[in-house]
Short mmCIF file of C-alpha atoms and ligand atoms in Angstrom, two decimals:
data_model
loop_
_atom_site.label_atom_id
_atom_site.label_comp_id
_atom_site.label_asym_id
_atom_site.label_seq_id
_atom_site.Cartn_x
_atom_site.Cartn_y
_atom_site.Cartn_z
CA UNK L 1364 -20.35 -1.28 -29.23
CA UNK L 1365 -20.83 -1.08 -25.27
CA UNK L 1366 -17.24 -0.99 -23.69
CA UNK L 1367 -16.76 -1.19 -19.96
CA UNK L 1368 -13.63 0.83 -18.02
CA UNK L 1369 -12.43 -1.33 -15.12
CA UNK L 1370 -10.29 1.01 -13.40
CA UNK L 1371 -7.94 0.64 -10.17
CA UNK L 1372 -4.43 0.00 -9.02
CA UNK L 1373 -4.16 -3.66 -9.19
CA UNK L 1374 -1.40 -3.85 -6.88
CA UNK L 1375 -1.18 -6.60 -8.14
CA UNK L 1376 -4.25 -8.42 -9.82
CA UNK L 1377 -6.18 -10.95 -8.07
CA UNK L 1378 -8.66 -13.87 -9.03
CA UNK L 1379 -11.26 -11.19 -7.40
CA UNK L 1380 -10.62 -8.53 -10.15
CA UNK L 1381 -10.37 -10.91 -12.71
CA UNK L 1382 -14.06 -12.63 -11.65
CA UNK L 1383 -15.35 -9.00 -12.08
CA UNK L 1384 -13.40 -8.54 -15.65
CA UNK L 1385 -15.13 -11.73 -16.47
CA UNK L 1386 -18.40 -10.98 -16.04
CA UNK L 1387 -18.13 -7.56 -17.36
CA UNK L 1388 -17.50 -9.20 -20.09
CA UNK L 1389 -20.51 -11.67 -20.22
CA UNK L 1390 -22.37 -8.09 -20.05
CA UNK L 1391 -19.95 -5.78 -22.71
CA UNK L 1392 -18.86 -6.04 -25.76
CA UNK L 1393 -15.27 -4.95 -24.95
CA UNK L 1394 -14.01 -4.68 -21.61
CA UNK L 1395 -10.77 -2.15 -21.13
CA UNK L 1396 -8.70 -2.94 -17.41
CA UNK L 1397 -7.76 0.94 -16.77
CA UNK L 1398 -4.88 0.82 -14.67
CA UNK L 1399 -4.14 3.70 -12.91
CA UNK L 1400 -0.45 5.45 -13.05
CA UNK L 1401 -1.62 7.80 -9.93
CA UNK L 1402 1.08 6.53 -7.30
CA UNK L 1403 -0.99 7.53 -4.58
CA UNK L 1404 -0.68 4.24 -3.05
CA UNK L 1405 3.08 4.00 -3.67
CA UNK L 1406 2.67 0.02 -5.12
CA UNK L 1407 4.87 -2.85 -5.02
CA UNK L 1408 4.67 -2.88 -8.56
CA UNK L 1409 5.21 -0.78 -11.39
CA UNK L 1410 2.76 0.31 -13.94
CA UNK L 1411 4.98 -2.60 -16.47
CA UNK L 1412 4.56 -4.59 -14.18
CA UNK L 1413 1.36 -4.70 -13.46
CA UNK L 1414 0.17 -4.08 -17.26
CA UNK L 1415 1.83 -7.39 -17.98
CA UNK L 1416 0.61 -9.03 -14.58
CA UNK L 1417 -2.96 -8.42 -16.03
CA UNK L 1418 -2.00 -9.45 -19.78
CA UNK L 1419 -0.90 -12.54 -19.29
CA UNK L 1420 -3.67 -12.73 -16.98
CA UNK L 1421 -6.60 -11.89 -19.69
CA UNK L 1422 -4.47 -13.03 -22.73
CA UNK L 1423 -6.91 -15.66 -23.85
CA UNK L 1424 -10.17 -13.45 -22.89
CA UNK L 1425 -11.05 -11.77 -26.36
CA UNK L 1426 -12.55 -8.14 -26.29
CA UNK L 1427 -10.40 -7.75 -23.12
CA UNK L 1428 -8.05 -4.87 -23.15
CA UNK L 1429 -5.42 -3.33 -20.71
CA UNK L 1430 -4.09 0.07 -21.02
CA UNK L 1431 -2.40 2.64 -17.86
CA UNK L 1432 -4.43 5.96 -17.55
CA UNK L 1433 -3.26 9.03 -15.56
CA UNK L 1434 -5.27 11.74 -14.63
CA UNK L 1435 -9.11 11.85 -13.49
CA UNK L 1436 -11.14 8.65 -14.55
CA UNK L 1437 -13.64 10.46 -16.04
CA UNK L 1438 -11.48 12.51 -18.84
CA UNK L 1439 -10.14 8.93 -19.15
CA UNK L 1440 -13.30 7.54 -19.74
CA UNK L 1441 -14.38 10.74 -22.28
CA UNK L 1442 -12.28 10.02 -24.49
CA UNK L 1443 -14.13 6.49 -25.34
CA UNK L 1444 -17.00 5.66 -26.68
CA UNK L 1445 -20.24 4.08 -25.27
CA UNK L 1446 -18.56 3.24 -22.08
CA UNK L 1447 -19.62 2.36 -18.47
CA UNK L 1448 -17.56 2.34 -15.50
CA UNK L 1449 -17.42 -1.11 -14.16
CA UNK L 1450 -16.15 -1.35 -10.40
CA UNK L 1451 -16.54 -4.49 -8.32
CA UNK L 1452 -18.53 -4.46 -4.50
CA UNK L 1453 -17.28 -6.96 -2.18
CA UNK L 1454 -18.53 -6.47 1.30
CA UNK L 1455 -20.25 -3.87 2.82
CA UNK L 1456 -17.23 -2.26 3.85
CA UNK L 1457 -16.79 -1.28 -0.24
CA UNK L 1458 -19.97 0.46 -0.17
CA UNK L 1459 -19.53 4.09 0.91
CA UNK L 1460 -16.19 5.11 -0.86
CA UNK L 1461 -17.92 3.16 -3.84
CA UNK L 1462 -20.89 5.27 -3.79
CA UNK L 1463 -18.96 8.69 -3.24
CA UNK L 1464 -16.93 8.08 -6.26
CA UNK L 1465 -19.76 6.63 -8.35
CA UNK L 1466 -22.02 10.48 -7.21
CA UNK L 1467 -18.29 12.44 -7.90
CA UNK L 1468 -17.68 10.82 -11.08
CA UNK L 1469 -20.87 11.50 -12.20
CA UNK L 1470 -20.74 15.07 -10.76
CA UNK L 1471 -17.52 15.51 -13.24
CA UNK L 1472 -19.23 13.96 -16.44
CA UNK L 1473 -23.04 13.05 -15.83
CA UNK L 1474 -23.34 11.01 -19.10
CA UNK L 1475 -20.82 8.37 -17.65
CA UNK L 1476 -22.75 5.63 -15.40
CA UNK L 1477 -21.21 3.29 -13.00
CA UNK L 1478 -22.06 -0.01 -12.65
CA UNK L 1479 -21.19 -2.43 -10.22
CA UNK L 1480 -20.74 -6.09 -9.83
CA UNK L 1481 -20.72 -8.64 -7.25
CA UNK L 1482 -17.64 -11.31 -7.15
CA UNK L 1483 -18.10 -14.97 -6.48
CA UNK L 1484 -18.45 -15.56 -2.74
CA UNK L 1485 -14.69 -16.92 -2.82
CA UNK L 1486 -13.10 -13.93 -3.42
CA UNK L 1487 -15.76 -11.67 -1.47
CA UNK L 1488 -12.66 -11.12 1.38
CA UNK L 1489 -10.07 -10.97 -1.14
CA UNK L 1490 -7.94 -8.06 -1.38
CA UNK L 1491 -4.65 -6.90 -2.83
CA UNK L 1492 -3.38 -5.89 0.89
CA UNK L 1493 -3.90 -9.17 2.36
CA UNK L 1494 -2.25 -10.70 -0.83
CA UNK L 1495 0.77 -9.00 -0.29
CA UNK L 1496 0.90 -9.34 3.46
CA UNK L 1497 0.40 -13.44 3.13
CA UNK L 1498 2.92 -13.35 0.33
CA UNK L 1499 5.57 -11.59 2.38
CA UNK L 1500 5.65 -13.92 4.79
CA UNK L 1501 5.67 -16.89 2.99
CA UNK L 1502 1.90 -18.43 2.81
CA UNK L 1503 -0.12 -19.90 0.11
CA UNK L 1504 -1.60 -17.78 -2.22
CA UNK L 1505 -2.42 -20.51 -4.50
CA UNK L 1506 -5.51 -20.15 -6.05
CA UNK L 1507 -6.31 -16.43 -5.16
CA UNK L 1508 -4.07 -14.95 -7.65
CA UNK L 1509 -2.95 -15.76 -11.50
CA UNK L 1510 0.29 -18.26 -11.59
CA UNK L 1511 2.34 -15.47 -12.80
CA UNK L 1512 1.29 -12.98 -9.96
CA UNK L 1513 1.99 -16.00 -7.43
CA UNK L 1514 5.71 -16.21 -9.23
CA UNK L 1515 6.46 -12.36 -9.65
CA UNK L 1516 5.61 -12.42 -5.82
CA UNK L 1517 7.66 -14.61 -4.57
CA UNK L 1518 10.60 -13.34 -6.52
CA UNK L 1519 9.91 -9.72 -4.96
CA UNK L 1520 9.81 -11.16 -1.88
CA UNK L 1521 12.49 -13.83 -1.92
CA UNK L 1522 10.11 -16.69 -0.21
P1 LIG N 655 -8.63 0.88 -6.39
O1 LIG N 655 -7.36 1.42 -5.85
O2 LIG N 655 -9.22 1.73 -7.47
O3 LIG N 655 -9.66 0.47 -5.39
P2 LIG N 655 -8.14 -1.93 -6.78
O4 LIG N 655 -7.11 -2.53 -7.65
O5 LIG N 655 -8.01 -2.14 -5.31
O6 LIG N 655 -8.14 -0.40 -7.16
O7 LIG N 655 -9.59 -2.40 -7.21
C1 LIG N 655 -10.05 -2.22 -8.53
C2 LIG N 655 -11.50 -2.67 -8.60
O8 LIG N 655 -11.59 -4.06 -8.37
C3 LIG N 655 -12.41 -2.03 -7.57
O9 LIG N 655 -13.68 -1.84 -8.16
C4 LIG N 655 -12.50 -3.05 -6.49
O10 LIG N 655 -13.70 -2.93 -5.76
C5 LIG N 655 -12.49 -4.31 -7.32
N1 LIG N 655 -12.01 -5.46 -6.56
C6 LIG N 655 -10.85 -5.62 -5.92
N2 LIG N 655 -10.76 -6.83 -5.33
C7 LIG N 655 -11.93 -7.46 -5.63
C8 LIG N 655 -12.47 -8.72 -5.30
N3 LIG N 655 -11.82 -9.60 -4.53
N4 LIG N 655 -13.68 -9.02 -5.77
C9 LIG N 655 -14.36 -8.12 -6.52
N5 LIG N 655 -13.92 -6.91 -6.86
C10 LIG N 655 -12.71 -6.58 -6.42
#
């Protein structure tokens, strides 16, 4: 059974990530959503939080899994069988941090391939930053993000 690992901070999760769990998917037999405990970001949201963000999100997508990881990606990844890594390429912009982990990761565990995926051209902009910024000041998010992320936002921010 071919699992993918779609790891990252998903600060919190947006129509973007989930296009790229989707297709994954279409791809995979199981698809895990790796969501990293590494605070190096310092996010808005807990690790709860954004587990269940991302459950409710993918609760009627079967072979989709969620699960926190902590650590290096790759001992992460070890630890499961037949899996690739699965990370998602919006604009050119993605491209060179994307390929430096993709040669590092593979550096660290060379059996462990990274794939990547391209999002529908809606969400090709779309980022968790500019989420958060639009939320906080009170614009429409409507449509970028799950109806529970659009709710959990607004009561963080009060708008
Ligand atoms: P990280 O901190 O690891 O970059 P993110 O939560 O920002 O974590 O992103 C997780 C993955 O989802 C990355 O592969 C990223 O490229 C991808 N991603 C984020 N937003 C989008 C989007 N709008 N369309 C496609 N892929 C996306």
């Amino acid at each position: 059974m071919r699992t993918a690992i779609c790891p990252g901070t998903f600060d919190p999760v947006t129509n973007g990530h989930l296009d790229i769990v989707k297709r994954s998917r279409g791809i995979f037999d199981r698809v895990i959503v790796a969501v990293t405990t590494n605070p190096k970001k310092e996010p808005l949201f807990t690790i709860e939080e954004r587990i269940d963000m991302i459950r409710d999100a993918v609760k009627d997508m079967p072979g989709v899994e969620v699960e926190p990881f902590e650590g290096l990606l790759v001992d992460y990844a070890r630890q499961k069988k037949e899996v690739a890594i699965v990370r998602g390429l919006r604009a050119v912009s993605d491209f060179e941090y994307e390929l430096m982990m993709a040669l590092m990761n593979r550096r660290l565990v060379s059996e462990i391939e990274t794939v990547f995926m391209m999002p529908s051209e809606e969400y090709i902009y779309l980022t968790s930053t500019v989420i958060k910024e639009v939320a906080s000041l009170g614009g429409n998010i409507r449509g970028l993000v799950p109806e529970g992320v659009e709710n959990a936002l607004r009561r963080k921010f009060n708008t």
